Amino acid sequence: MSRSPLTVRASIVTLTMNPALDVTADAEEVHHTSKIRCGDERYDAGGGGVNVARFVHALGGSVAAVFSAGGLTGSRLIDLVDEAGVPNIPVPVAGSTRESFTVNERSTGKQYRFVLPGPRLTAEEQRRCLDVLRATAATAQYIVASGSLPPGVAPDFYARVADVCAESGCRLILDTSGGGLSHVTSGVYLLKPSVRELRECMDRALSTEGDQVAAARELVQRGLAHAVVVSLGPDGALLVTDDDSHRFSALPVQVVSGVGAGDAMVAGITVALSRGWSLTEAVRYGIAASAAKLLTPGTSCFTAADVDRLFGRVAGPASVVRATALAD
Ligand SMILES: Nc1ncnc2c1ncn2[C@@H]1O[C@H](COP(=O)(O)OP(=O)(O)OP(=O)(O)O)[C@@H](O)[C@H]1O
Ligand SMILES: [Mg+2]
């Protein structure tokens, strides 16, 4: 598997500053104090951008994954990304890549997800991540930066990523939350917050569709992003640009696993955009990809045929409250 940014030529590059080795297991019942015997364990490569890369690859997109990796967990993560057939460029770090632990409780069908903060990255390690990104961006069309920032990384790190994209003429698709999101001020082509993340970013309740559209449009008008896709879980998604807003319904699916729906949506949108599709068609494809993921157990991957089949069932967009009315 190729490791050098000089030999990797992909039209979509994902960046994951805080990837994870995802460990998933089943238990009859989750309770405190006494040991919980787990079984059926599986290990997957995880972290926002790594998931997006796996899903883009499954959809037949040309992709490379750039991510930090350290320690034995980092080595295992690299092996898993290799096994998935995704070209990757790990950036070595001194700390150990984190593990994320998910337990599926058989008696209730509930899922318990334990997430660690990740290793502290030095300034030099962060600089190397940006250098590798810059080298791969030279031949890329889209950079997808996704996931949380690990300890030691300044909250405005994604603003540096936006600068790299601007220098290289790549479009940046950003899916993050908290400080990583609130410190970006410009340079994003498409931002994909969930409504929960948008609510936190704007510090407003956003209880109506009109409020959600107005908040997304505010980010567009501030110059942060060209387009904002607000994902609404089972309620679908909103696509907001400067002069347009559309609402998309989700596909009614029997959810097998909720893990990775947002990452699948980002992958679907990015693959569709890289094929030259319009934003509205890209969001429809993203909805199909997220539904395919919801129908797939654990963190495992769907097939392109699954997504294409579901795509035919995703309804076209409906217009929502007009921009002018919202601005009043
Ligand atoms: N229960 C569901 N039924 C049908 N589709 C769903 C369901 N949950 C999520 N989706 C689809 O997946 C997309 C992304 O889901 P969601 O809005 O939960 O984003 P997320 O990024 O996974 O959330 P977060 O990052 O806040 O955990 C939705 O826009 C929708 O198309
Ligand atoms: Mg998400």
Coordinates of C-alpha atoms and ligand atoms in Angstrom, one line a residue:
M1 CA 0.0 0.0 0.0
S2 CA 1.3 3.4 -1.0
R3 CA 2.6 5.6 1.9
S4 CA 4.1 8.6 0.1
P5 CA 2.1 11.7 -0.6
L6 CA 4.1 12.0 -3.8
T7 CA 2.9 8.7 -5.2
V8 CA -0.7 9.0 -4.1
R9 CA -3.0 10.7 -6.6
A10 CA -6.6 10.7 -5.5
S11 CA -9.4 13.2 -6.3
I12 CA -10.8 12.9 -2.8
V13 CA -8.5 13.1 0.2
T14 CA -9.8 12.7 3.8
L15 CA -8.0 14.1 6.8
T16 CA -8.5 12.5 10.3
M17 CA -6.6 14.2 13.1
N18 CA -8.0 11.9 15.7
P19 CA -8.7 8.5 14.2
A20 CA -9.7 5.5 16.3
L21 CA -9.5 1.7 16.5
D22 CA -13.2 0.9 16.8
V23 CA -13.9 -2.1 19.0
T24 CA -17.4 -3.4 18.9
A25 CA -18.8 -6.3 21.0
D26 CA -22.2 -7.7 22.2
A27 CA -23.2 -8.3 25.8
E28 CA -26.5 -9.6 27.1
E29 CA -26.9 -6.8 29.6
V30 CA -24.8 -3.7 30.5
H31 CA -24.6 -3.1 34.3
H32 CA -22.2 -1.7 36.8
T33 CA -19.5 -3.3 39.1
S34 CA -19.6 -6.9 38.0
K35 CA -17.8 -8.1 34.9
I36 CA -19.8 -7.9 31.7
R37 CA -18.9 -10.9 29.5
C38 CA -18.8 -9.6 25.9
G39 CA -18.6 -11.6 22.7
D40 CA -18.7 -11.3 18.9
E41 CA -16.0 -8.6 19.0
R42 CA -14.8 -6.9 15.9
Y43 CA -12.2 -4.3 15.1
D44 CA -12.6 -1.6 12.5
A45 CA -10.8 1.4 11.4
G46 CA -12.6 4.5 12.7
G47 CA -12.6 8.2 13.1
G48 CA -14.7 10.6 10.9
G49 CA -12.3 10.9 7.9
V50 CA -11.2 7.3 7.9
N51 CA -14.9 6.2 7.8
V52 CA -15.5 8.6 5.0
A53 CA -12.5 7.2 3.0
R54 CA -13.8 3.6 3.5
F55 CA -17.2 4.6 2.3
V56 CA -15.9 6.7 -0.7
H57 CA -13.8 3.7 -1.7
A58 CA -16.8 1.4 -1.5
L59 CA -18.7 3.8 -3.8
G60 CA -15.9 3.5 -6.3
G61 CA -14.4 7.0 -5.7
S62 CA -10.7 7.8 -6.0
V63 CA -9.7 8.4 -2.4
A64 CA -6.7 8.6 -0.1
A65 CA -6.8 8.8 3.7
V66 CA -4.4 10.9 5.6
F67 CA -4.5 10.3 9.4
S68 CA -2.3 10.5 12.5
A69 CA -1.3 7.0 13.8
G70 CA 0.8 6.0 16.8
G71 CA 1.6 3.0 19.0
L72 CA 0.2 -0.5 18.6
T73 CA -3.3 0.7 18.1
G74 CA -2.0 3.0 15.3
S75 CA -0.4 0.0 13.6
R76 CA -3.6 -2.0 13.9
L77 CA -5.5 0.9 12.4
I78 CA -3.1 1.1 9.4
D79 CA -3.5 -2.7 8.8
L80 CA -7.3 -2.3 8.8
V81 CA -7.3 0.6 6.4
D82 CA -4.9 -1.4 4.2
E83 CA -7.2 -4.5 4.4
A84 CA -10.1 -2.3 3.3
G85 CA -8.1 -1.5 0.2
V86 CA -8.0 2.3 0.9
P87 CA -4.8 4.0 -0.2
N88 CA -3.5 5.8 2.9
I89 CA -0.8 8.0 4.2
P90 CA -0.5 7.7 8.0
V91 CA 1.4 10.5 9.8
P92 CA 3.4 8.9 12.6
V93 CA 2.8 10.4 16.1
A94 CA 4.4 9.5 19.4
G95 CA 1.2 9.0 21.4
S96 CA -1.0 5.9 20.8
T97 CA -4.1 6.1 18.6
R98 CA -7.2 5.9 20.7
E99 CA -9.6 3.1 20.9
S100 CA -13.4 3.6 20.8
F101 CA -15.5 0.9 22.5
T102 CA -19.1 0.1 21.5
V103 CA -21.2 -2.5 23.3
N104 CA -24.5 -3.7 21.8
E105 CA -26.8 -4.8 24.6
R106 CA -28.7 -7.8 23.3
S107 CA -31.6 -7.7 25.9
T108 CA -32.6 -4.1 24.9
G109 CA -31.0 -3.5 21.5
K110 CA -29.4 -0.4 23.0
Q111 CA -25.9 0.7 22.1
Y112 CA -23.3 2.0 24.5
R113 CA -20.5 4.0 23.0
F114 CA -17.3 4.9 25.0
V115 CA -15.0 7.4 23.3
L116 CA -11.6 8.5 24.5
P117 CA -10.0 11.9 23.9
G118 CA -7.0 10.6 21.8
P119 CA -3.3 11.2 22.1
R120 CA -1.8 14.7 22.5
L121 CA -0.2 15.8 19.2
T122 CA 2.9 18.0 19.3
A123 CA 3.2 21.2 17.1
E124 CA 5.7 19.3 14.9
E125 CA 3.2 16.4 14.4
Q126 CA 0.5 18.8 13.5
R127 CA 2.7 20.6 11.0
R128 CA 3.6 17.2 9.4
C129 CA -0.1 16.5 9.0
L130 CA -0.6 19.8 7.2
D131 CA 2.5 19.1 5.0
V132 CA 1.2 15.7 3.9
L133 CA -2.2 17.2 3.3
R134 CA -0.7 20.0 1.2
A135 CA 1.3 17.4 -0.9
T136 CA -1.9 15.3 -1.6
A137 CA -4.0 18.4 -2.2
A138 CA -1.9 19.3 -5.2
T139 CA -3.7 16.7 -7.3
A140 CA -7.1 16.5 -5.4
Q141 CA -10.4 18.0 -6.1
Y142 CA -12.0 17.6 -2.7
I143 CA -10.5 17.5 0.8
V144 CA -12.8 16.1 3.5
A145 CA -11.8 17.0 7.0
S146 CA -13.8 15.1 9.5
G147 CA -13.9 14.4 13.2
S148 CA -12.8 15.8 16.5
L149 CA -9.4 17.4 17.1
P150 CA -7.2 15.6 19.6
P151 CA -5.6 17.2 22.7
G152 CA -2.9 19.7 21.9
V153 CA -4.4 20.8 18.6
A154 CA -5.6 24.4 18.6
P155 CA -9.3 24.8 17.9
D156 CA -8.6 26.9 14.8
F157 CA -6.7 24.0 13.2
Y158 CA -9.4 23.5 10.5
A159 CA -8.9 27.1 9.5
R160 CA -5.3 26.1 8.6
V161 CA -6.7 23.2 6.6
A162 CA -9.0 25.7 4.8
D163 CA -5.9 27.7 4.0
V164 CA -4.2 24.6 2.4
C165 CA -7.3 24.0 0.4
A166 CA -7.4 27.6 -0.8
E167 CA -3.7 27.4 -1.8
S168 CA -4.3 24.2 -3.8
G169 CA -7.6 25.1 -5.3
C170 CA -9.4 22.2 -3.6
R171 CA -12.9 22.3 -2.3
L172 CA -13.1 21.7 1.5
I173 CA -15.9 19.6 3.0
L174 CA -15.9 19.9 6.8
D175 CA -17.7 17.7 9.3
T176 CA -16.7 18.6 12.9
S177 CA -18.2 19.9 16.1
G178 CA -17.3 22.1 19.1
G179 CA -14.3 24.4 18.9
G180 CA -13.1 22.8 15.6
L181 CA -16.3 24.1 14.0
S182 CA -16.8 27.4 15.8
H183 CA -13.2 28.6 15.0
V184 CA -13.5 28.2 11.2
T185 CA -14.5 31.5 9.6
S186 CA -14.0 31.0 5.9
G187 CA -12.9 28.7 3.1
V188 CA -15.3 25.8 3.4
Y189 CA -17.2 24.6 0.3
L190 CA -19.6 22.4 2.1
L191 CA -20.2 22.2 5.9
K192 CA -22.1 19.2 7.2
P193 CA -23.2 19.8 10.8
S194 CA -26.0 17.6 12.4
V195 CA -28.7 19.8 13.8
R196 CA -27.2 19.1 17.3
E197 CA -23.8 20.4 16.2
L198 CA -25.4 23.5 14.5
R199 CA -27.4 24.2 17.7
E200 CA -24.2 24.1 19.8
C201 CA -22.2 26.2 17.3
M202 CA -24.9 28.9 17.2
D203 CA -25.9 28.6 20.9
R204 CA -29.5 28.7 19.9
A205 CA -32.4 26.2 20.3
L206 CA -33.2 26.0 16.5
S207 CA -36.5 24.4 17.3
T208 CA -38.2 25.1 13.9
E209 CA -37.1 24.4 10.4
G210 CA -37.1 28.2 9.7
D211 CA -34.7 28.7 12.6
Q212 CA -32.4 25.9 11.3
V213 CA -32.4 27.3 7.8
A214 CA -31.7 30.8 9.1
A215 CA -28.8 29.6 11.2
A216 CA -27.3 27.7 8.3
R217 CA -27.8 30.7 6.0
E218 CA -26.1 32.9 8.6
L219 CA -22.9 30.8 8.3
V220 CA -23.1 31.1 4.5
Q221 CA -23.6 34.8 4.6
R222 CA -20.7 35.2 7.1
G223 CA -18.6 33.6 4.3
L224 CA -17.8 30.5 6.3
A225 CA -19.2 28.0 3.7
H226 CA -20.6 28.1 0.2
A227 CA -23.3 25.5 1.3
V228 CA -24.4 24.0 4.5
V229 CA -26.1 20.6 4.8
V230 CA -27.8 20.2 8.1
S231 CA -28.5 16.6 8.8
L232 CA -31.6 15.9 10.9
G233 CA -31.4 12.2 11.7
P234 CA -34.6 10.4 10.7
D235 CA -36.0 13.7 9.6
G236 CA -33.6 13.9 6.7
A237 CA -31.5 17.0 5.8
L238 CA -31.6 20.6 4.8
L239 CA -29.4 22.1 2.0
V240 CA -28.8 25.8 2.4
T241 CA -26.9 28.1 0.1
D242 CA -26.9 31.9 -0.2
D243 CA -30.1 32.1 -2.3
D244 CA -31.7 28.6 -1.9
S245 CA -32.8 26.2 0.7
H246 CA -34.2 22.7 0.2
R247 CA -35.5 20.0 2.5
F248 CA -34.9 16.3 1.9
S249 CA -36.7 13.4 3.5
A250 CA -34.7 10.5 4.9
L251 CA -35.5 7.0 3.6
P252 CA -37.7 5.1 6.1
V253 CA -35.4 2.3 7.1
Q254 CA -35.3 -0.3 9.8
V255 CA -32.1 0.8 11.6
V256 CA -29.6 -2.0 12.2
S257 CA -26.8 0.3 13.4
G258 CA -26.8 4.0 13.8
V259 CA -22.9 4.2 13.7
G260 CA -21.5 6.2 10.8
A261 CA -24.7 7.5 9.2
G262 CA -23.3 11.0 9.0
D263 CA -19.9 9.8 7.6
A264 CA -21.7 7.8 4.9
M265 CA -23.8 10.9 4.0
V266 CA -20.6 12.9 3.7
A267 CA -19.0 10.2 1.5
G268 CA -22.1 10.0 -0.7
I269 CA -22.2 13.8 -1.2
T270 CA -18.5 14.0 -1.9
V271 CA -18.5 11.1 -4.5
A272 CA -21.5 12.7 -6.2
L273 CA -19.9 16.1 -6.3
S274 CA -16.6 14.6 -7.7
R275 CA -18.7 13.2 -10.5
G276 CA -19.9 16.7 -11.3
W277 CA -23.4 16.2 -9.9
S278 CA -25.4 19.2 -8.6
L279 CA -25.6 19.9 -4.9
T280 CA -29.2 18.8 -4.7
E281 CA -28.4 15.5 -6.5
A282 CA -25.4 15.1 -4.3
V283 CA -27.4 15.4 -1.1
R284 CA -29.9 12.8 -2.4
Y285 CA -27.0 10.5 -3.0
G286 CA -25.7 11.2 0.5
I287 CA -29.1 10.3 1.9
A288 CA -29.1 7.0 0.0
A289 CA -25.5 6.3 1.3
S290 CA -26.6 7.0 4.9
A291 CA -29.6 4.8 4.6
A292 CA -27.4 2.0 3.2
K293 CA -25.1 2.4 6.2
L294 CA -28.0 2.3 8.7
L295 CA -29.0 -1.1 7.1
T296 CA -25.5 -2.5 7.6
P297 CA -24.4 -4.0 10.9
G298 CA -21.7 -2.3 13.1
T299 CA -19.1 -0.2 11.4
S300 CA -18.9 -2.5 8.3
C301 CA -19.4 -1.2 4.8
F302 CA -22.2 -1.1 2.3
T303 CA -21.8 -1.8 -1.4
A304 CA -22.2 0.7 -4.2
A305 CA -25.0 -1.4 -5.6
D306 CA -26.9 -1.0 -2.2
V307 CA -26.6 2.8 -2.5
D308 CA -27.5 3.0 -6.1
R309 CA -30.6 0.9 -5.4
L310 CA -31.7 3.1 -2.5
F311 CA -30.9 6.3 -4.5
G312 CA -33.8 5.6 -6.8
R313 CA -36.1 5.8 -3.8
V314 CA -34.9 9.2 -2.4
A315 CA -37.4 11.9 -3.2
G316 CA -36.3 15.1 -4.8
P317 CA -35.9 18.2 -2.6
A318 CA -38.8 20.3 -1.4
S319 CA -38.4 24.0 -1.1
V320 CA -38.5 25.5 2.4
V321 CA -39.1 28.9 3.8
R322 CA -37.6 31.6 1.6
A323 CA -34.4 33.3 2.5
T324 CA -35.9 36.8 2.4
A325 CA -38.7 35.9 4.8
L326 CA -36.1 34.3 7.2
A327 CA -33.9 37.3 7.2
D328 CA -36.7 39.6 8.5
Ligands
LIG1 N1 -33.3 6.8 11.9 C1 -33.0 7.1 10.7 N2 -33.8 6.8 9.7 C2 -33.5 7.1 8.4 N3 -32.4 7.9 8.1 C3 -31.6 8.3 9.1 C4 -31.9 7.9 10.4 N4 -30.9 8.5 11.2 C5 -30.0 9.1 10.3 N5 -30.5 9.0 9.0 C6 -29.9 9.5 7.8 O1 -28.5 9.8 8.1 C7 -28.2 11.2 7.9 C8 -27.2 11.6 8.9 O2 -27.7 11.3 10.2 P1 -27.5 12.3 11.5 O3 -28.3 13.5 11.2 O4 -27.9 11.6 12.7 O5 -26.0 12.8 11.4 P2 -24.7 12.3 12.2 O6 -23.6 13.0 11.6 O7 -24.7 10.8 12.2 O8 -25.0 12.9 13.6 P3 -24.0 13.2 14.8 O9 -22.7 13.6 14.2 O10 -24.7 14.4 15.6 O11 -23.9 12.0 15.6 C9 -29.6 11.9 8.0 O12 -29.6 13.1 7.3 C10 -30.5 10.8 7.4 O13 -30.5 10.9 6.0
MG2 MG -21.7 13.5 12.4

